Every structure is written in structure tokens, then in C-alpha cells.
Amino acid sequence: MLEEAVQWAVRLASGTATDDDYRAFSRWRDANSQHRTAWESVEHRLNVFAAAREHGGAAARRVLTSTRMSRRKLLRDSMTVLGVFGVLGGAGKVLGVFDSMTADFATDIGKRRQIVLEDSSLLTLDGGSAVDIDFDGGERAVRLIKGRLFVSVAHDVNRPFIIYTRDGACKSLGTEFGVGLGAEGTRLAVTRSAVQAQAASGGALNVKAGQVATLLRSGRINLEPLQADAESTWVKGFITAVDRPLSEIVEALNRYLPGLIVLSEDAASLRISGLFLLDDAQSSIRQIAQTLPVVVTYHTAYLIRISLDSVGRSSST
């Protein structure tokens, strides 16, 4: 409900909302008490939507446009609202909706996307991912905001191609490679040529074709005992896991489900191998339940919990 309320807030303050939008908003708000409570919480925090209480769209629009609140500021404040409430422990996924609204390119949950950039480089975004693009005379910069990407870089001797993340930068040395954000840091998988990994702390490492490295949030760069080709199969719609922690598989599947998989701490470190379909995430969840000693519980269609089976059997409920 809070997510819907913030989406209405963004729409009404966009500068393009019509009278029909305001009437639709009023119907949504008045549909039930939960909608009204969620809206009042958002309205109180943002302090700009008093006029939207009225049924007439014109008066509300005058007040909203007079606030001169920028779209990005509105989104930042909206994220604060959701962060405070922490909806069902899945606030991070909900907040990602608003990262996507401000990004140059973004994908919905469950949708991959290929983008031809202005230099003819080919960029593939995984589901639930977002990037900003900033090409100028000095460099071709891509900022990975969330999720992961794979890029085939077009040749340009005058402008380096660099992927920036919260953990550092990955500078192409004429190559194909994937970059993804994870709990531990930024994962870099190089499938052709080489990439210079630069940690936020200043350390650097050239990662060669076939290698995988992690730019850790602590500032270090670690080479991983993984194959870059296996790390990039998500581009084709499946995960290749060889003795990997279950947490990595669940993180990938969460980009392909409209709801949320919650993984218990004791199950997160379980190791698993196999091929897991991204476009049929429910099948992959059943595969996990049949492979590991876990219990899969569907609390609703949008909240799934995977926990360690205390009696050592795999089961699904």
C-alpha cells in the first residue's frame, strides 16, 4: 500500500498529471481504509499533497506545481518513507522501484533488455536492473545503480569505457564482460580480453578473460575460483551454479519474481550446484526444495520463505 501511495505521489507531482489522473487517485485513496492510511503517511512525510485531498483535479494541480519540488528530491523523500516502514523486510526491493524511475535505462522485474549505446556498444541489463549513461569527450561512463549488466564494448581509442559502481570502477581494455552488484561487493566476470578493476580505496587489478573478481565493499579486490562464462549465462536466461551458496541463487531469482523470496540465515550458506531457469523462477524454487534440506513456505503469492528443514528433509508447503 505504501508503494502504491508513493507511486501516486510521483505521478501527481510529475507535471504531466491530468484531471483523469487526479480522479483515479481519489478513487484509489477512497477505495478502503488501508489506502487512505498509506496515503496519509506519505502525505505527512512529503508535506506537499494537501490539495490532493480534494476531488477536483485543477486545485490539486495548482498546489502541486507551486511546490517546485524536483522529481529526484520527491523520489529521495519517498524512499525515506518506505525505508522507515520497512515493508515486510523487503524494503530494499521496493526502494529499487524508485531507483529505476530516475535511471536512464532500467528493466522491470523478470525482464532482460538489450540496449545499443550511442557508440554502438551492446549493453544487456538483467531483470530489476538500472543504469545511468554519461558519454562525453573524455570517457564513456556507465553507472550501475542496481542489478547487473553485460556489455560488448565498441572500439574507441580516444574514450575509455568504464562501468562505475558503489564499490569502484571497471575499465574496459577492449572486451566483453559482466558486472553485478551483490551483498559482498561488485562481481566482475571477463569473457573476452581484459578489464582493469579499480577499488574505491585505490587498489587496482587487471582481470583477464575467463577470470572473475569481486570488488569488495571493504576496498579489496579478490580473484574468485569461478569461470567467467558460467557467471554470464543469465544473459541466456539461466543460472549456472557449481558449489555456490544458496544466497546467490535466491538473489538472482528475486529479480524474476513480482514478490520476494526471504532466505533464513541458516539456509543462506547451503551449497548448491545445477542449472536454474530465470524465466521460470517457480520451477527453480521447486528444484531447490528437491535438492537441499530446506522448507519452502508460501505465505502469499508475493512472499516466499526458504528455511532449513529441522528434520533434514526437503519439502514444500
XYZ file of C-alpha atoms in Angstrom:
317
model
C 0.000 0.000 0.000
C 2.861 2.360 0.791
C 4.473 1.580 -2.547
C 1.222 2.376 -4.355
C 0.847 5.607 -2.377
C 4.348 6.752 -3.307
C 3.725 5.864 -6.963
C 0.635 8.077 -6.862
C 2.692 10.839 -5.255
C 5.271 10.644 -8.038
C 2.597 10.664 -10.742
C 0.726 13.632 -9.295
C 3.896 15.695 -8.914
C 5.283 14.809 -12.345
C 3.916 17.937 -14.016
C 2.020 15.834 -16.571
C -0.841 14.540 -14.408
C -4.303 15.128 -15.898
C -7.688 15.657 -14.277
C -8.395 11.997 -15.027
C -5.260 11.073 -13.046
C -6.497 13.035 -10.045
C -9.930 11.443 -10.247
C -8.329 7.983 -10.487
C -6.176 8.821 -7.482
C -9.255 9.858 -5.477
C -10.960 6.573 -6.318
C -7.869 4.624 -5.233
C -7.499 6.583 -1.993
C -11.161 6.225 -1.066
C -11.371 2.532 -2.007
C -10.568 1.372 1.524
C -9.086 2.495 4.826
C -5.693 0.895 4.118
C -5.238 3.049 1.030
C -6.202 6.163 2.947
C -3.850 5.359 5.833
C -0.950 4.689 3.457
C -1.609 7.939 1.607
C -1.792 9.966 4.820
C 1.554 8.527 5.916
C 3.194 9.524 2.634
C 1.432 12.884 2.523
C 2.552 13.750 6.036
C 6.175 12.911 5.257
C 6.335 14.764 1.941
C 4.196 17.673 3.108
C 3.187 18.777 -0.382
C -0.041 16.966 -1.220
C -2.719 18.614 0.896
C -4.652 19.734 -2.167
C -4.876 16.175 -3.439
C -7.400 15.528 -0.688
C -9.869 17.443 -2.850
C -11.853 15.632 -5.504
C -11.251 18.347 -8.096
C -8.006 17.877 -10.052
C -7.406 21.513 -11.011
C -6.956 22.824 -7.459
C -4.664 19.954 -6.535
C -2.537 20.521 -9.609
C -2.063 24.223 -8.821
C -0.755 23.456 -5.350
C 1.445 20.591 -6.506
C 3.082 22.599 -9.277
C 3.599 25.548 -6.965
C 5.748 23.448 -4.614
C 8.566 23.327 -7.190
C 9.781 20.089 -5.674
C 12.115 18.363 -8.096
C 11.264 14.844 -9.205
C 14.546 13.492 -7.833
C 14.005 15.134 -4.438
C 10.488 13.743 -4.320
C 11.823 10.275 -5.063
C 14.540 10.567 -2.421
C 11.966 11.615 0.194
C 9.658 8.842 -0.972
C 12.415 6.297 -0.450
C 12.852 7.612 3.077
C 9.165 6.966 3.728
C 9.432 3.363 2.606
C 12.748 2.876 4.346
C 11.197 3.916 7.659
C 8.348 1.457 7.324
C 10.491 -1.427 6.028
C 7.617 -3.220 4.320
C 7.752 -6.953 5.163
C 11.524 -6.857 5.388
C 11.609 -6.306 1.621
C 12.179 -2.556 1.647
C 15.312 -2.912 -0.482
C 13.361 -4.405 -3.342
C 10.580 -1.845 -3.019
C 13.047 1.035 -2.959
C 14.579 -0.253 -6.161
C 11.369 0.751 -7.942
C 12.262 4.380 -7.337
C 15.913 3.984 -8.352
C 14.561 2.795 -11.688
C 12.379 5.873 -12.076
C 15.404 8.176 -12.138
C 17.708 5.928 -14.196
C 18.484 6.425 -17.886
C 17.729 2.754 -18.592
C 16.005 0.218 -16.353
C 14.344 -3.170 -16.535
C 11.273 -4.447 -14.757
C 11.381 -7.498 -12.551
C 11.609 -10.575 -14.778
C 12.603 -8.694 -17.938
C 16.022 -8.591 -19.608
C 16.798 -5.836 -22.080
C 19.399 -5.196 -24.776
C 20.414 -1.594 -25.479
C 22.591 -0.325 -28.313
C 24.504 2.651 -26.905
C 25.429 5.703 -28.957
C 28.953 4.341 -29.590
C 27.440 1.036 -30.864
C 28.397 -0.870 -27.703
C 25.782 -3.501 -26.821
C 24.546 -3.417 -23.226
C 22.349 -6.147 -21.726
C 20.508 -5.463 -18.459
C 19.280 -8.249 -16.209
C 15.814 -8.143 -14.678
C 15.372 -5.496 -11.983
C 18.473 -3.550 -13.054
C 19.179 0.120 -13.728
C 21.993 2.231 -15.186
C 22.858 5.838 -15.912
C 24.816 6.680 -19.077
C 27.229 9.609 -19.380
C 29.239 9.714 -22.610
C 31.419 12.768 -23.241
C 34.659 13.648 -24.990
C 36.783 12.105 -22.263
C 35.157 8.786 -21.414
C 32.171 6.551 -21.903
C 30.780 6.143 -18.397
C 28.032 3.765 -17.274
C 26.913 3.825 -13.635
C 25.348 0.581 -12.448
C 22.709 1.613 -9.934
C 21.302 -1.832 -9.186
C 21.240 -5.349 -10.568
C 23.726 -6.453 -13.211
C 24.737 -5.950 -16.805
C 26.777 -7.483 -19.605
C 28.476 -5.342 -22.242
C 30.200 -5.851 -25.580
C 32.333 -2.740 -25.921
C 32.762 -0.935 -29.249
C 36.312 0.142 -30.103
C 37.206 3.790 -29.370
C 40.875 4.615 -28.786
C 40.086 8.123 -27.539
C 37.466 7.355 -24.907
C 37.778 4.547 -22.352
C 34.637 2.584 -21.486
C 34.142 2.432 -17.693
C 31.462 0.852 -15.508
C 31.156 2.648 -12.163
C 29.537 1.081 -9.095
C 29.356 1.891 -5.397
C 32.499 -0.275 -4.919
C 34.772 1.154 -7.616
C 35.209 1.056 -11.385
C 35.732 -1.500 -14.166
C 37.636 -0.071 -17.141
C 37.415 -1.948 -20.425
C 40.620 -2.848 -22.206
C 38.738 -3.820 -25.376
C 36.413 -6.521 -24.196
C 33.179 -8.274 -23.238
C 32.388 -8.519 -19.555
C 29.661 -8.615 -16.944
C 29.281 -6.532 -13.789
C 26.810 -7.194 -10.987
C 26.029 -5.781 -7.562
C 25.853 -8.234 -4.665
C 25.779 -8.200 -0.895
C 29.571 -8.555 -0.618
C 30.516 -6.142 -3.391
C 30.710 -5.809 -7.168
C 31.247 -9.028 -9.168
C 33.237 -8.688 -12.412
C 33.321 -11.531 -14.963
C 35.516 -11.056 -18.054
C 34.703 -13.241 -21.054
C 36.999 -11.602 -23.629
C 40.225 -9.515 -23.486
C 40.713 -7.824 -20.087
C 39.287 -5.294 -17.650
C 41.100 -3.073 -15.170
C 39.289 -3.294 -11.825
C 39.755 -0.251 -9.590
C 38.543 -0.478 -5.991
C 37.081 2.571 -4.291
C 40.065 2.531 -1.913
C 42.508 2.870 -4.804
C 43.751 -0.685 -5.350
C 43.774 -1.953 -8.945
C 43.915 -5.332 -10.672
C 43.844 -6.393 -14.338
C 41.285 -9.173 -14.715
C 41.862 -11.384 -17.754
C 39.499 -13.313 -19.999
C 37.931 -16.222 -18.133
C 38.548 -14.693 -14.703
C 36.083 -13.451 -12.102
C 36.887 -10.840 -9.461
C 34.959 -9.199 -6.639
C 35.464 -5.565 -5.698
C 34.685 -5.951 -2.012
C 32.864 -3.267 -0.092
C 35.856 -3.225 2.260
C 38.005 -1.920 -0.618
C 39.909 -5.085 -1.559
C 39.770 -6.906 -4.893
C 39.625 -10.703 -4.796
C 40.050 -13.120 -7.688
C 37.403 -15.840 -7.412
C 37.728 -19.551 -8.315
C 34.902 -19.175 -10.830
C 34.541 -19.344 -14.605
C 33.515 -16.098 -16.288
C 31.398 -17.889 -18.915
C 29.351 -19.582 -16.189
C 28.856 -16.227 -14.447
C 27.344 -14.750 -17.615
C 24.733 -17.374 -18.544
C 21.991 -15.162 -17.080
C 22.126 -13.317 -20.423
C 20.662 -16.500 -21.955
C 18.099 -16.944 -19.196
C 19.609 -19.366 -16.718
C 21.993 -19.528 -13.755
C 24.948 -21.889 -13.788
C 25.913 -22.834 -10.236
C 28.801 -25.077 -9.243
C 29.016 -25.443 -5.457
C 27.666 -21.939 -4.862
C 25.884 -20.599 -1.745
C 22.115 -20.708 -1.963
C 22.024 -16.970 -1.199
C 23.456 -16.226 -4.669
C 20.748 -18.246 -6.417
C 17.979 -16.605 -4.397
C 19.409 -13.152 -5.094
C 19.222 -13.854 -8.833
C 15.709 -15.339 -8.654
C 14.419 -12.311 -6.752
C 15.000 -10.299 -9.940
C 12.458 -12.522 -11.677
C 9.619 -12.661 -9.153
C 6.982 -9.979 -8.532
C 7.205 -10.737 -4.812
C 10.088 -11.615 -2.534
C 11.969 -14.747 -1.508
C 13.115 -14.427 2.092
C 16.018 -16.747 2.917
C 16.724 -17.735 6.514
C 20.253 -17.178 7.773
C 20.896 -20.875 8.388
C 19.848 -21.789 4.830
C 21.756 -18.982 3.095
C 25.134 -20.721 3.334
C 23.967 -24.082 1.963
C 25.916 -25.040 -1.181
C 24.160 -25.988 -4.395
C 25.004 -26.943 -7.976
C 22.817 -27.013 -11.059
C 21.183 -25.033 -13.848
C 18.318 -22.801 -12.725
C 15.866 -21.187 -15.137
C 15.323 -17.482 -14.559
C 12.232 -17.194 -16.729
C 10.547 -19.953 -14.725
C 11.579 -18.937 -11.211
C 8.896 -21.098 -9.578
C 10.388 -24.169 -11.244
C 13.800 -23.168 -9.892
C 12.359 -22.829 -6.380
C 10.955 -26.370 -6.633
C 14.364 -27.544 -7.848
C 15.986 -26.013 -4.771
C 13.461 -27.734 -2.496
C 14.190 -31.091 -4.124
C 17.964 -30.640 -3.912
C 18.579 -29.188 -0.464
C 17.273 -29.921 3.052
C 15.021 -26.861 3.099
C 11.373 -25.996 3.577
C 9.726 -23.619 1.090
C 6.716 -21.813 2.572
C 4.374 -19.640 0.507
C 2.943 -17.072 2.915
C 1.243 -15.307 -0.003
C 1.805 -15.277 -3.751
C 4.271 -12.450 -3.109
C 6.143 -13.668 -0.041
C 8.081 -16.952 -0.106
C 10.293 -18.135 2.731
C 13.076 -20.709 2.366
C 14.430 -22.070 5.621
C 16.492 -25.024 6.789
C 14.443 -28.156 7.345
C 14.916 -29.008 11.020
C 14.281 -32.723 10.405
C 16.662 -32.869 7.425
C 14.098 -33.474 4.710
C 13.361 -31.303 1.674
C 9.735 -30.275 1.481
C 7.442 -27.614 0.090
C 4.240 -26.186 1.547
